[in-house]
Tab-separated table of C-alpha atoms and ligand atoms in Angstrom:
chain	number	residue	atom	x	y	z
A	32	MET	CA	30.952	11.899	16.331
A	33	LYS	CA	30.850	8.730	14.273
A	34	TYR	CA	27.081	8.271	14.587
A	35	ASP	CA	24.116	10.607	14.940
A	36	VAL	CA	21.953	7.789	16.274
A	37	LEU	CA	23.044	4.449	17.693
A	38	LEU	CA	20.558	1.626	18.292
A	39	LYS	CA	22.036	-0.780	20.811
A	40	ASN	CA	21.313	-4.399	21.725
A	41	GLY	CA	18.384	-5.102	19.397
A	42	ARG	CA	17.712	-8.242	17.377
A	43	VAL	CA	18.676	-7.018	13.919
A	44	ILE	CA	16.914	-8.706	11.002
A	45	ASP	CA	18.166	-7.736	7.565
A	46	PRO	CA	16.644	-9.585	4.622
A	47	LEU	CA	19.407	-8.474	2.229
A	48	THR	CA	22.437	-9.801	4.115
A	49	GLY	CA	20.509	-12.506	5.961
A	50	LEU	CA	21.631	-11.083	9.292
A	51	ASP	CA	19.516	-12.174	12.268
A	52	GLY	CA	21.028	-11.657	15.686
A	53	LYS	CA	22.091	-9.219	18.361
A	54	TYR	CA	23.766	-6.219	16.701
A	55	ASP	CA	24.155	-2.475	17.088
A	56	VAL	CA	23.145	-0.157	14.248
A	57	GLY	CA	24.869	3.198	13.747
A	58	ILE	CA	23.263	5.886	11.572
A	59	ARG	CA	25.095	8.943	10.268
A	60	HIS	CA	24.026	11.693	7.860
A	61	GLY	CA	20.771	9.885	7.147
A	62	LYS	CA	22.449	6.621	6.119
A	63	ILE	CA	23.215	3.310	7.779
A	64	ALA	CA	26.877	3.731	8.761
A	65	ALA	CA	27.629	0.492	10.600
A	66	VAL	CA	26.021	-2.757	11.752
A	67	SER	CA	28.215	-4.637	14.204
A	68	PRO	CA	27.978	-6.866	17.301
A	69	SER	CA	29.141	-3.927	19.401
A	70	LEU	CA	29.521	-0.229	18.583
A	71	PRO	CA	30.816	2.035	21.400
A	72	ALA	CA	28.179	4.346	22.874
A	73	VAL	CA	30.764	7.148	23.195
A	74	ASP	CA	30.863	7.374	19.395
A	75	ALA	CA	27.237	8.517	19.163
A	76	ASP	CA	25.322	11.740	19.742
A	77	SER	CA	22.251	9.815	20.719
A	78	VAL	CA	22.047	6.232	21.992
A	79	ILE	CA	18.796	4.274	22.172
A	80	ASP	CA	18.756	0.920	23.943
A	81	VAL	CA	16.413	-1.406	22.035
A	82	GLU	CA	17.130	-4.605	23.958
A	83	GLY	CA	14.256	-7.057	23.522
A	84	TYR	CA	13.066	-5.450	20.289
A	85	ILE	CA	13.447	-6.365	16.630
A	86	VAL	CA	15.366	-3.813	14.542
A	87	MET	CA	14.375	-4.020	10.886
A	88	PRO	CA	14.645	-1.838	7.778
A	89	GLY	CA	11.928	0.846	7.740
A	90	VAL	CA	8.560	-0.676	6.850
A	91	ILE	CA	7.465	0.103	3.281
A	92	ASP	CA	3.741	-0.044	2.631
A	93	THR	CA	3.225	-0.778	-1.058
A	94	HIS	CA	-0.400	0.372	-1.180
A	95	VAL	CA	-1.942	3.212	0.857
A	96	HIS	CA	-4.367	6.116	0.543
A	97	VAL	CA	-3.306	9.566	1.725
A	98	SER	CA	-3.916	11.788	-1.292
A	99	SER	CA	-7.142	13.754	-0.807
A	100	GLU	CA	-7.186	16.347	1.981
A	101	ALA	CA	-9.638	14.271	4.022
A	102	ARG	CA	-7.048	11.479	3.963
A	103	TRP	CA	-3.928	13.425	4.963
A	104	ILE	CA	-4.590	12.143	8.466
A	105	GLY	CA	-3.275	8.848	7.071
A	106	PHE	CA	0.362	10.003	7.251
A	107	SER	CA	0.330	10.094	11.043
A	108	MET	CA	-1.770	6.930	11.211
A	109	MET	CA	0.964	5.134	9.253
A	110	ALA	CA	3.906	6.696	11.067
A	111	SER	CA	2.370	5.761	14.421
A	112	VAL	CA	2.572	2.038	13.545
A	113	GLY	CA	6.128	2.133	12.225
A	114	VAL	CA	5.638	2.725	8.501
A	115	ILE	CA	8.524	4.810	7.090
A	116	THR	CA	7.862	4.703	3.357
A	117	ALA	CA	4.610	4.265	1.451
A	118	VAL	CA	3.191	4.373	-2.047
A	119	ASP	CA	-0.052	6.259	-2.450
A	120	PHE	CA	-2.490	4.495	-4.767
A	121	GLY	CA	-4.916	7.344	-5.258
A	122	GLY	CA	-3.866	10.765	-6.369
A	123	PRO	CA	-4.171	13.206	-8.007
A	124	ILE	CA	-0.433	13.366	-7.365
A	125	GLN	CA	-0.604	17.139	-6.763
A	126	ASP	CA	-2.749	16.471	-3.681
A	127	THR	CA	-0.422	13.733	-2.454
A	128	VAL	CA	2.533	16.136	-2.678
A	129	LYS	CA	0.590	18.891	-0.895
A	130	GLY	CA	-0.400	16.484	1.877
A	131	LEU	CA	3.175	15.270	2.268
A	132	ALA	CA	4.365	18.864	2.682
A	133	THR	CA	1.788	19.748	5.339
A	134	ASN	CA	1.163	16.403	7.089
A	135	GLY	CA	4.008	14.142	5.986
A	136	CYS	CA	5.370	13.220	9.443
A	137	GLY	CA	8.866	12.875	7.960
A	138	MET	CA	7.902	9.926	5.759
A	139	ASN	CA	9.091	8.921	2.283
A	140	ILE	CA	6.244	8.841	-0.205
A	141	ALA	CA	5.834	7.852	-3.829
A	142	GLY	CA	2.548	8.318	-5.612
A	143	LEU	CA	0.514	6.841	-8.412
A	144	HIS	CA	-1.978	8.894	-10.341
A	145	THR	CA	-5.418	7.358	-10.764
A	146	VAL	CA	-7.071	7.196	-14.150
A	147	THR	CA	-10.787	7.470	-13.419
A	148	PRO	CA	-12.829	6.942	-16.578
A	149	GLY	CA	-15.375	9.680	-17.105
A	150	ARG	CA	-13.845	11.834	-14.381
A	151	ASN	CA	-10.350	12.572	-15.625
A	152	THR	CA	-10.843	11.010	-19.048
A	153	LYS	CA	-13.566	11.879	-21.514
A	154	ASP	CA	-15.345	8.521	-21.105
A	155	ALA	CA	-14.825	4.831	-20.269
A	156	ASP	CA	-12.837	4.232	-23.441
A	157	PRO	CA	-9.934	6.709	-23.548
A	158	GLY	CA	-7.516	6.462	-26.477
A	159	VAL	CA	-3.718	6.306	-26.535
A	160	GLU	CA	-3.227	10.017	-27.093
A	161	GLU	CA	-5.399	11.062	-24.152
A	162	LEU	CA	-3.731	8.466	-21.911
A	163	SER	CA	-0.253	9.584	-22.967
A	164	GLU	CA	-1.048	13.148	-21.995
A	165	ILE	CA	-2.417	12.088	-18.598
A	166	THR	CA	0.700	9.995	-17.962
A	167	ASP	CA	3.151	12.739	-18.945
A	168	ARG	CA	1.360	15.247	-16.754
A	169	ALA	CA	1.295	12.861	-13.776
A	170	LEU	CA	5.027	12.111	-14.069
A	171	ALA	CA	5.865	15.807	-14.419
A	172	HIS	CA	3.978	16.481	-11.175
A	173	GLY	CA	5.895	13.848	-9.251
A	174	ALA	CA	4.061	10.574	-9.757
A	175	ILE	CA	5.926	7.341	-10.506
A	176	GLY	CA	3.064	5.907	-12.549
A	177	LEU	CA	-0.612	5.174	-12.926
A	178	LYS	CA	-3.336	3.375	-11.013
A	179	ILE	CA	-6.308	1.808	-12.730
A	180	VAL	CA	-9.406	1.592	-10.536
A	181	GLY	CA	-11.393	-0.894	-12.569
A	182	GLY	CA	-13.134	-2.295	-9.518
A	183	HIS	CA	-14.670	1.054	-8.601
A	184	SER	CA	-14.908	2.947	-11.902
A	185	PRO	CA	-14.344	0.512	-14.760
A	186	ALA	CA	-12.985	1.274	-18.199
A	187	THR	CA	-13.579	-0.998	-21.166
A	188	PRO	CA	-11.234	-4.003	-21.331
A	189	GLU	CA	-9.637	-2.470	-24.452
A	190	ALA	CA	-9.004	0.875	-22.739
A	191	THR	CA	-7.666	-0.911	-19.643
A	192	ALA	CA	-5.149	-2.777	-21.809
A	193	ARG	CA	-4.225	0.558	-23.444
A	194	ILE	CA	-3.501	2.174	-20.056
A	195	ILE	CA	-1.213	-0.738	-19.130
A	196	ASP	CA	0.500	-0.518	-22.509
A	197	VAL	CA	1.004	3.268	-22.424
A	198	ALA	CA	2.581	3.052	-18.964
A	199	ASN	CA	4.907	0.226	-20.038
A	200	ARG	CA	6.010	2.117	-23.155
A	201	LYS	CA	6.750	5.203	-21.103
A	202	GLY	CA	8.724	3.184	-18.570
A	203	CYS	CA	6.503	4.125	-15.641
A	204	TYR	CA	4.708	2.065	-13.024
A	205	VAL	CA	1.124	0.853	-13.400
A	206	ALA	CA	-1.062	-0.820	-10.778
A	207	PHE	CA	-4.471	-2.346	-11.307
A	208	HIS	CA	-7.413	-2.718	-8.941
A	209	VAL	CA	-8.938	-5.286	-11.247
A	210	GLY	CA	-12.279	-4.918	-12.949
A	211	SER	CA	-13.538	-3.598	-16.267
A	212	THR	CA	-16.883	-2.940	-17.900
A	213	ARG	CA	-16.905	-6.706	-18.547
A	214	HIS	CA	-15.738	-8.236	-15.255
A	215	GLY	CA	-15.994	-7.138	-11.637
A	216	SER	CA	-13.512	-6.759	-8.778
A	217	ASP	CA	-13.316	-10.508	-8.209
A	218	ILE	CA	-11.524	-13.675	-9.286
A	219	GLU	CA	-12.961	-13.384	-12.811
A	220	GLY	CA	-11.637	-9.837	-12.955
A	221	LEU	CA	-8.219	-11.153	-11.909
A	222	ARG	CA	-8.275	-13.724	-14.691
A	223	GLU	CA	-9.163	-10.952	-17.129
A	224	ALA	CA	-6.391	-8.707	-15.730
A	225	VAL	CA	-3.768	-11.357	-16.482
A	226	GLU	CA	-5.020	-11.439	-20.086
A	227	LEU	CA	-5.179	-7.669	-20.439
A	228	ALA	CA	-1.571	-7.384	-19.236
A	229	GLY	CA	-0.370	-9.732	-21.961
A	230	ASN	CA	3.418	-9.538	-21.884
A	231	ASN	CA	3.401	-6.110	-20.254
A	232	HIS	CA	4.455	-5.490	-16.671
A	233	LEU	CA	1.668	-4.899	-14.192
A	234	HIS	CA	1.147	-4.558	-10.436
A	235	ILE	CA	-1.924	-6.416	-9.187
A	236	ALA	CA	-3.299	-4.496	-6.214
A	237	HIS	CA	-4.619	-6.176	-3.046
A	238	VAL	CA	-4.974	-9.704	-4.405
A	239	ASN	CA	-6.954	-10.812	-1.337
A	240	SER	CA	-9.853	-8.555	-2.289
A	241	TYR	CA	-10.641	-10.702	-5.328
A	242	CYS	CA	-10.948	-13.780	-3.125
A	243	ARG	CA	-13.965	-12.882	-0.995
A	244	GLY	CA	-16.031	-15.841	-2.133
A	245	LEU	CA	-18.244	-14.133	-4.715
A	246	HIS	CA	-17.982	-17.121	-7.076
A	247	ARG	CA	-16.597	-20.069	-5.100
A	248	ALA	CA	-15.269	-20.751	-1.615
A	249	PRO	CA	-12.785	-17.978	-0.681
A	250	ALA	CA	-9.945	-20.485	-0.215
A	251	ALA	CA	-10.570	-21.951	-3.687
A	252	GLU	CA	-10.447	-18.458	-5.171
A	253	ALA	CA	-7.229	-17.677	-3.291
A	254	LEU	CA	-5.619	-20.876	-4.579
A	255	GLU	CA	-6.582	-19.926	-8.127
A	256	ALA	CA	-5.059	-16.475	-7.580
A	257	VAL	CA	-1.859	-18.165	-6.375
A	258	ASP	CA	-1.794	-20.321	-9.543
A	259	LEU	CA	-2.355	-17.310	-11.789
A	260	LEU	CA	0.454	-15.343	-10.130
A	261	ARG	CA	2.816	-18.333	-10.115
A	262	SER	CA	2.437	-18.760	-13.854
A	263	HIS	CA	2.609	-15.043	-14.772
A	264	ARG	CA	5.800	-13.599	-13.341
A	265	ASN	CA	5.449	-10.428	-15.427
A	266	LEU	CA	3.108	-9.428	-12.598
A	267	VAL	CA	4.073	-8.119	-9.177
A	268	SER	CA	1.513	-8.040	-6.391
A	269	GLU	CA	0.611	-7.322	-2.789
A	270	SER	CA	-2.124	-8.452	-0.448
A	271	TYR	CA	-3.190	-7.223	2.958
A	272	LEU	CA	-4.277	-8.636	6.317
A	273	GLY	CA	-7.073	-6.296	7.395
A	274	THR	CA	-10.597	-7.602	7.857
A	275	ILE	CA	-12.306	-4.479	6.599
A	276	ASN	CA	-12.143	-2.945	3.154
A	277	GLY	CA	-12.466	0.719	2.230
A	278	THR	CA	-14.695	2.166	-0.450
A	279	SER	CA	-17.057	5.061	-1.168
A	280	ALA	CA	-20.519	5.479	0.376
A	281	HIS	CA	-21.469	8.091	-2.208
A	282	ILE	CA	-24.899	7.630	-3.779
A	283	LYS	CA	-25.851	9.085	-7.139
A	284	ASP	CA	-29.265	8.617	-8.771
A	285	GLY	CA	-30.194	6.127	-6.061
A	286	LEU	CA	-27.137	3.885	-6.564
A	287	PRO	CA	-23.661	3.642	-4.967
A	288	THR	CA	-21.208	5.165	-7.441
A	289	SER	CA	-18.632	2.439	-6.666
A	290	HIS	CA	-19.182	-1.058	-7.999
A	291	VAL	CA	-17.185	-2.433	-5.063
A	292	THR	CA	-19.730	-0.878	-2.683
A	293	ARG	CA	-22.565	-2.575	-4.567
A	294	ASN	CA	-20.796	-5.956	-4.192
A	295	CYS	CA	-20.317	-5.381	-0.464
A	296	LEU	CA	-24.005	-4.614	0.040
A	297	ARG	CA	-24.956	-7.815	-1.797
A	298	MET	CA	-22.513	-9.810	0.348
A	299	GLY	CA	-24.250	-8.564	3.498
A	300	GLY	CA	-27.696	-9.448	2.135
A	301	TYR	CA	-28.671	-5.839	1.342
A	302	THR	CA	-29.930	-4.425	-1.941
A	303	PRO	CA	-27.165	-2.609	-3.873
A	304	ASP	CA	-28.922	0.769	-3.786
A	305	GLU	CA	-29.458	3.790	-1.537
A	306	LYS	CA	-32.057	2.034	0.605
A	307	GLY	CA	-29.797	-0.997	1.078
A	308	MET	CA	-26.888	1.254	2.033
A	309	GLY	CA	-28.968	3.009	4.703
A	310	GLU	CA	-30.109	-0.343	6.082
A	311	ALA	CA	-26.557	-1.716	6.026
A	312	ILE	CA	-25.320	1.199	8.143
A	313	LEU	CA	-28.223	0.911	10.586
A	314	GLY	CA	-27.785	-2.866	10.710
A	315	GLY	CA	-24.077	-2.742	11.579
A	316	TRP	CA	-22.740	-4.118	8.267
A	317	ALA	CA	-21.466	-0.797	6.866
A	318	PHE	CA	-19.022	1.372	8.853
A	319	ILE	CA	-18.813	5.071	7.985
A	320	GLN	CA	-15.304	6.595	8.085
A	321	VAL	CA	-15.005	9.744	10.192
A	322	VAL	CA	-11.979	11.720	11.417
A	323	ARG	CA	-11.866	11.990	15.202
A	324	GLY	CA	-9.075	12.751	17.647
A	325	GLY	CA	-6.370	12.749	14.978
A	326	LYS	CA	-7.315	9.498	13.301
A	327	MET	CA	-9.941	7.899	11.142
A	328	GLU	CA	-12.622	5.995	13.034
A	329	LEU	CA	-15.367	3.670	11.880
A	330	VAL	CA	-18.921	4.367	13.011
A	331	THR	CA	-21.976	2.212	12.356
A	332	GLY	CA	-25.619	2.145	13.519
A	333	GLU	CA	-27.709	5.286	13.948
A	334	GLU	CA	-24.699	7.509	14.552
A	335	GLY	CA	-23.031	6.319	11.362
A	336	PHE	CA	-26.266	6.792	9.457
A	337	ARG	CA	-26.517	10.405	10.677
A	338	ILE	CA	-22.908	11.192	9.665
A	339	TRP	CA	-23.507	9.690	6.223
A	340	LYS	CA	-26.734	11.691	5.717
A	341	ASP	CA	-25.189	14.933	7.008
A	342	ALA	CA	-22.331	14.543	4.505
A	343	GLU	CA	-24.894	14.001	1.707
A	344	THR	CA	-23.513	10.430	1.404
A	345	LYS	CA	-20.047	11.731	0.482
A	346	THR	CA	-18.098	9.664	3.020
A	347	GLY	CA	-15.837	6.657	2.954
A	348	VAL	CA	-17.260	3.359	4.125
A	349	SER	CA	-15.819	0.016	5.208
A	350	PHE	CA	-17.345	-3.451	5.259
A	351	PRO	CA	-15.949	-6.546	7.036
A	352	VAL	CA	-15.675	-8.452	3.754
A	353	ASN	CA	-12.126	-9.816	3.684
A	354	ASP	CA	-11.936	-13.529	4.155
A	355	THR	CA	-9.319	-14.644	6.681
A	356	THR	CA	-8.505	-17.916	4.928
A	357	SER	CA	-7.715	-16.274	1.614
A	358	MET	CA	-5.722	-13.466	3.266
A	359	HIS	CA	-3.545	-16.028	5.002
A	360	ILE	CA	-3.089	-18.241	1.937
A	361	LEU	CA	-1.899	-15.201	-0.031
A	362	ALA	CA	0.366	-13.981	2.772
A	363	ILE	CA	2.339	-17.216	2.988
A	364	ALA	CA	2.199	-18.865	-0.477
A	365	LYS	CA	5.607	-19.523	-2.032
A	366	MET	CA	6.817	-20.470	-5.492
A	367	LYS	CA	7.142	-24.213	-6.076
A	368	ASP	CA	10.892	-24.149	-6.048
A	369	GLY	CA	13.026	-21.730	-4.122
A	370	ASP	CA	12.068	-19.435	-1.330
A	371	GLU	CA	10.363	-16.668	-3.293
A	372	PHE	CA	6.878	-15.580	-2.243
A	373	VAL	CA	4.080	-15.721	-4.828
A	374	VAL	CA	2.613	-12.425	-3.627
A	375	ASP	CA	5.593	-10.118	-3.246
A	376	ALA	CA	4.526	-7.880	-0.391
A	377	ILE	CA	2.206	-7.524	2.570
A	378	SER	CA	0.493	-4.155	2.179
A	379	THR	CA	-2.470	-2.572	3.961
A	380	ASP	CA	-4.433	-0.572	1.356
A	381	GLY	CA	-4.605	1.592	4.462
A	382	GLY	CA	-3.097	4.945	5.310
A	383	ALA	CA	-6.243	6.888	6.118
A	384	ILE	CA	-8.354	3.739	6.029
A	385	PRO	CA	-7.912	2.360	9.563
A	386	ARG	CA	-6.297	-0.976	8.852
A	387	ASN	CA	-2.559	-0.337	9.082
A	388	VAL	CA	-2.189	-3.731	10.712
A	389	GLN	CA	0.710	-5.237	8.766
A	390	LEU	CA	3.003	-5.483	11.820
A	391	GLU	CA	0.321	-6.377	14.338
A	392	ARG	CA	-1.232	-9.119	12.203
A	393	GLY	CA	2.093	-10.092	10.673
A	394	ALA	CA	3.408	-10.752	14.193
A	395	ALA	CA	0.299	-12.860	14.821
A	396	LEU	CA	1.146	-14.969	11.757
A	397	VAL	CA	4.654	-15.431	13.163
A	398	ARG	CA	3.215	-16.489	16.521
A	399	LEU	CA	1.106	-19.065	14.690
A	400	GLY	CA	4.166	-20.387	12.886
A	401	ALA	CA	2.822	-19.396	9.460
A	402	LEU	CA	5.773	-17.072	8.746
A	403	THR	CA	9.145	-16.485	10.391
A	404	TRP	CA	10.227	-12.975	11.423
A	405	PRO	CA	12.847	-12.837	8.654
A	406	GLU	CA	10.150	-13.796	6.114
A	407	LEU	CA	7.730	-11.186	7.427
A	408	VAL	CA	10.480	-8.554	7.360
A	409	ARG	CA	11.273	-9.468	3.744
A	410	LYS	CA	7.631	-8.969	2.708
A	411	LEU	CA	7.432	-5.651	4.549
A	412	THR	CA	10.766	-4.123	3.495
A	413	LEU	CA	13.139	-5.626	0.923
A	414	ASN	CA	10.503	-6.972	-1.474
A	415	PRO	CA	8.565	-3.671	-1.505
A	416	ALA	CA	11.794	-1.702	-2.090
A	417	ARG	CA	12.681	-3.936	-5.019
A	418	MET	CA	9.195	-3.794	-6.538
A	419	PHE	CA	9.384	-0.029	-6.916
A	420	GLY	CA	13.125	0.342	-7.505
A	421	PHE	CA	13.781	2.084	-4.171
A	422	GLU	CA	17.428	1.133	-4.530
A	423	HIS	CA	18.668	2.425	-1.180
A	424	LYS	CA	15.802	1.151	0.915
A	425	GLY	CA	14.695	-2.195	2.312
A	426	ALA	CA	17.981	-3.217	3.937
A	427	LEU	CA	20.105	-2.447	6.987
A	428	ALA	CA	23.409	-2.562	5.148
A	429	GLU	CA	26.028	0.162	5.111
A	430	GLY	CA	25.166	2.988	2.714
A	431	PHE	CA	21.434	2.259	2.641
A	432	ASP	CA	19.006	4.972	3.749
A	433	GLY	CA	18.795	5.337	7.525
A	434	ASP	CA	15.233	4.009	7.623
A	435	VAL	CA	14.538	1.756	10.585
A	436	THR	CA	11.493	0.306	12.313
A	437	VAL	CA	11.887	-1.067	15.834
A	438	VAL	CA	9.142	-3.466	16.837
A	439	CYS	CA	8.067	-5.689	19.721
A	440	PRO	CA	8.497	-9.329	18.603
A	441	VAL	CA	5.467	-10.507	20.575
A	442	THR	CA	2.765	-7.965	19.765
A	443	GLY	CA	4.093	-6.369	16.577
A	444	HIS	CA	3.692	-2.998	18.274
A	445	ALA	CA	6.099	-0.495	16.693
A	446	TYR	CA	8.299	1.197	19.271
A	447	LEU	CA	10.445	3.450	17.099
A	448	GLY	CA	10.375	4.842	13.567
A	449	ILE	CA	13.442	6.392	11.937
A	450	SER	CA	13.311	7.996	8.493
A	451	ARG	CA	16.579	9.022	6.774
A	452	GLY	CA	18.246	9.187	10.169
A	453	GLN	CA	15.531	11.252	11.877
A	454	VAL	CA	13.378	9.772	14.615
A	455	ILE	CA	9.776	10.260	13.425
A	456	MET	CA	7.915	8.112	15.970
A	457	ILE	CA	8.514	7.033	19.560
A	458	ASP	CA	6.221	4.458	21.141
A	459	GLY	CA	3.271	5.395	18.925
A	460	VAL	CA	3.770	9.161	19.278
A	461	VAL	CA	4.552	10.787	15.927
A	462	VAL	CA	7.205	13.511	16.053
A	463	GLY	CA	8.338	13.671	12.392
A	464	LYS	CA	7.620	16.634	10.123
A	465	GLY	CA	7.681	17.307	6.382
A	466	GLY	CA	8.515	14.612	3.925
A	467	HIS	CA	10.502	13.201	1.085
A	468	LEU	CA	9.070	12.492	-2.354
A	469	LEU	CA	10.251	9.555	-4.421
A	470	ALA	CA	9.611	10.795	-7.959
A	471	ALA	CA	10.286	9.219	-11.340
A	472	THR	CA	11.365	12.299	-13.310
A	473	PRO	CA	13.527	15.408	-12.706
A	474	GLU	CA	10.440	17.610	-13.306
A	475	GLY	CA	8.593	15.633	-10.660
A	476	ALA	CA	11.456	16.070	-8.211
A	477	LEU	CA	11.376	19.822	-8.915
A	478	LYS	CA	7.665	19.953	-8.059
A	479	ALA	CA	8.512	18.407	-4.705
A	480	LYS	CA	11.145	21.064	-4.123
A	481	GLU	CA	8.644	23.813	-4.915
A	482	ALA	CA	6.359	22.337	-2.261
A	483	GLY	CA	9.174	22.521	0.297
A	484	LEU	CA	10.017	18.833	0.179
A	485	THR	CA	13.236	17.004	-0.452
A	486	SER	CA	13.129	14.365	-3.120
A	487	GLN	CA	14.945	11.553	-4.776
A	488	ALA	CA	14.746	10.018	-8.237
A	489	VAL	CA	13.550	6.448	-8.532
A	490	ASP	CA	15.116	4.347	-11.260
A	491	LEU	CA	12.207	2.218	-12.361
A	492	THR	CA	14.309	0.403	-14.961
A	493	LYS	CA	15.936	-1.398	-12.032
A	494	SER	CA	12.663	-2.201	-10.278
A	495	LEU	CA	11.355	-5.735	-9.897
A	496	PHE	CA	8.279	-4.398	-11.700
A	497	PHE	CA	10.314	-4.034	-14.899
A	498	THR	CA	13.044	-6.625	-14.452
A	499	ARG	CA	11.223	-9.751	-13.352
A	500	THR	CA	10.429	-12.234	-16.067
B	736	LIG	ZN1	-6.415	1.016	-2.622
């Protein structure tokens, strides 16, 4: 047979070749084998009629959380909405790999390793040597780079700049949830992040979250973020479209351990301490994250309060803090000349945090006329693949990985997910198993093999992260 799977009669949108029209897509041996106006059904083992649907490269989520065991549920949550590839922004990478092996749903995953000052470094001011060791270890275990969580657990500005520098020297990825011991997770933190990066390459995580109106009107903050990113193209970035955020509800010595959580309590008019947190849950401002029926749910009020207390405050929590205006400005802003987007990708910062809404809300933006389908597809597939150097992903051209998402053009509901030629999701039901690690080093790829996974090397030197100037 010429094709293992043949998708017939869909509207194929491929951001690489610019194709947008009625085509058939043939997949063989895990790769895209042919895209043509008509491929004979007799040439395929399995034929799926996708008339009325959009056929796009497999969705790549550039920022998710599936690393800790409590968050492995996130793999199926992502697969169920058509995500095929994702980059975990948490770690430790060993846990991400373990989760992929047991709960991976057939997805492709790359992982960053979080540097948490005081937890996996000696204090908030780690030196070059300590950071080098952490980086080498992370890469050897399968990570593609580092994540700095300044917003939650800040390092000094000097140490933050050192982390960025060490990663750049070692040729690995580095993403920053902005914030340091000097500035918070807000527009001032973003301004500082641009300075700390200097001429280094840096990924700015979830830009929308710094535009929640802590200093000025959210739209004004979003427009400043757009200006900053337009004038500093050594940065790559993503933003998301979910209303809620995701942070920690953990209280230590009467205070939330995360600085983001403290900000969220203030935004809701609560005191940033244990008492305020309790009141925020009871008052319906804070939503406790709890696993139920195979997915993460959000519970507020007395029930949420009880879950939080029973877990000795060690739960995740979400607040409805993301401003719609700034999310939309960041989703659609373009460079002044040309067709390039200012913020490279639409992400979710989801996975196990229940806001994997990139297709659903992306389709809503298309319905409003804010984006076209080809533009949305570009921000969900080709741009993400380029950011991370996933050379064979993000396009429906011959020879590319057989990763496909089939989606309803009206609702954004994902109908089919295909990962390296295997169907992993049908109409929201996840059927994929195992997973594929995208690692940056041969040692990392070996670790994946030991865990029973297949893997692939990522050439970061070709990534947009390293090549854009
Ligand atoms: Zn995140």
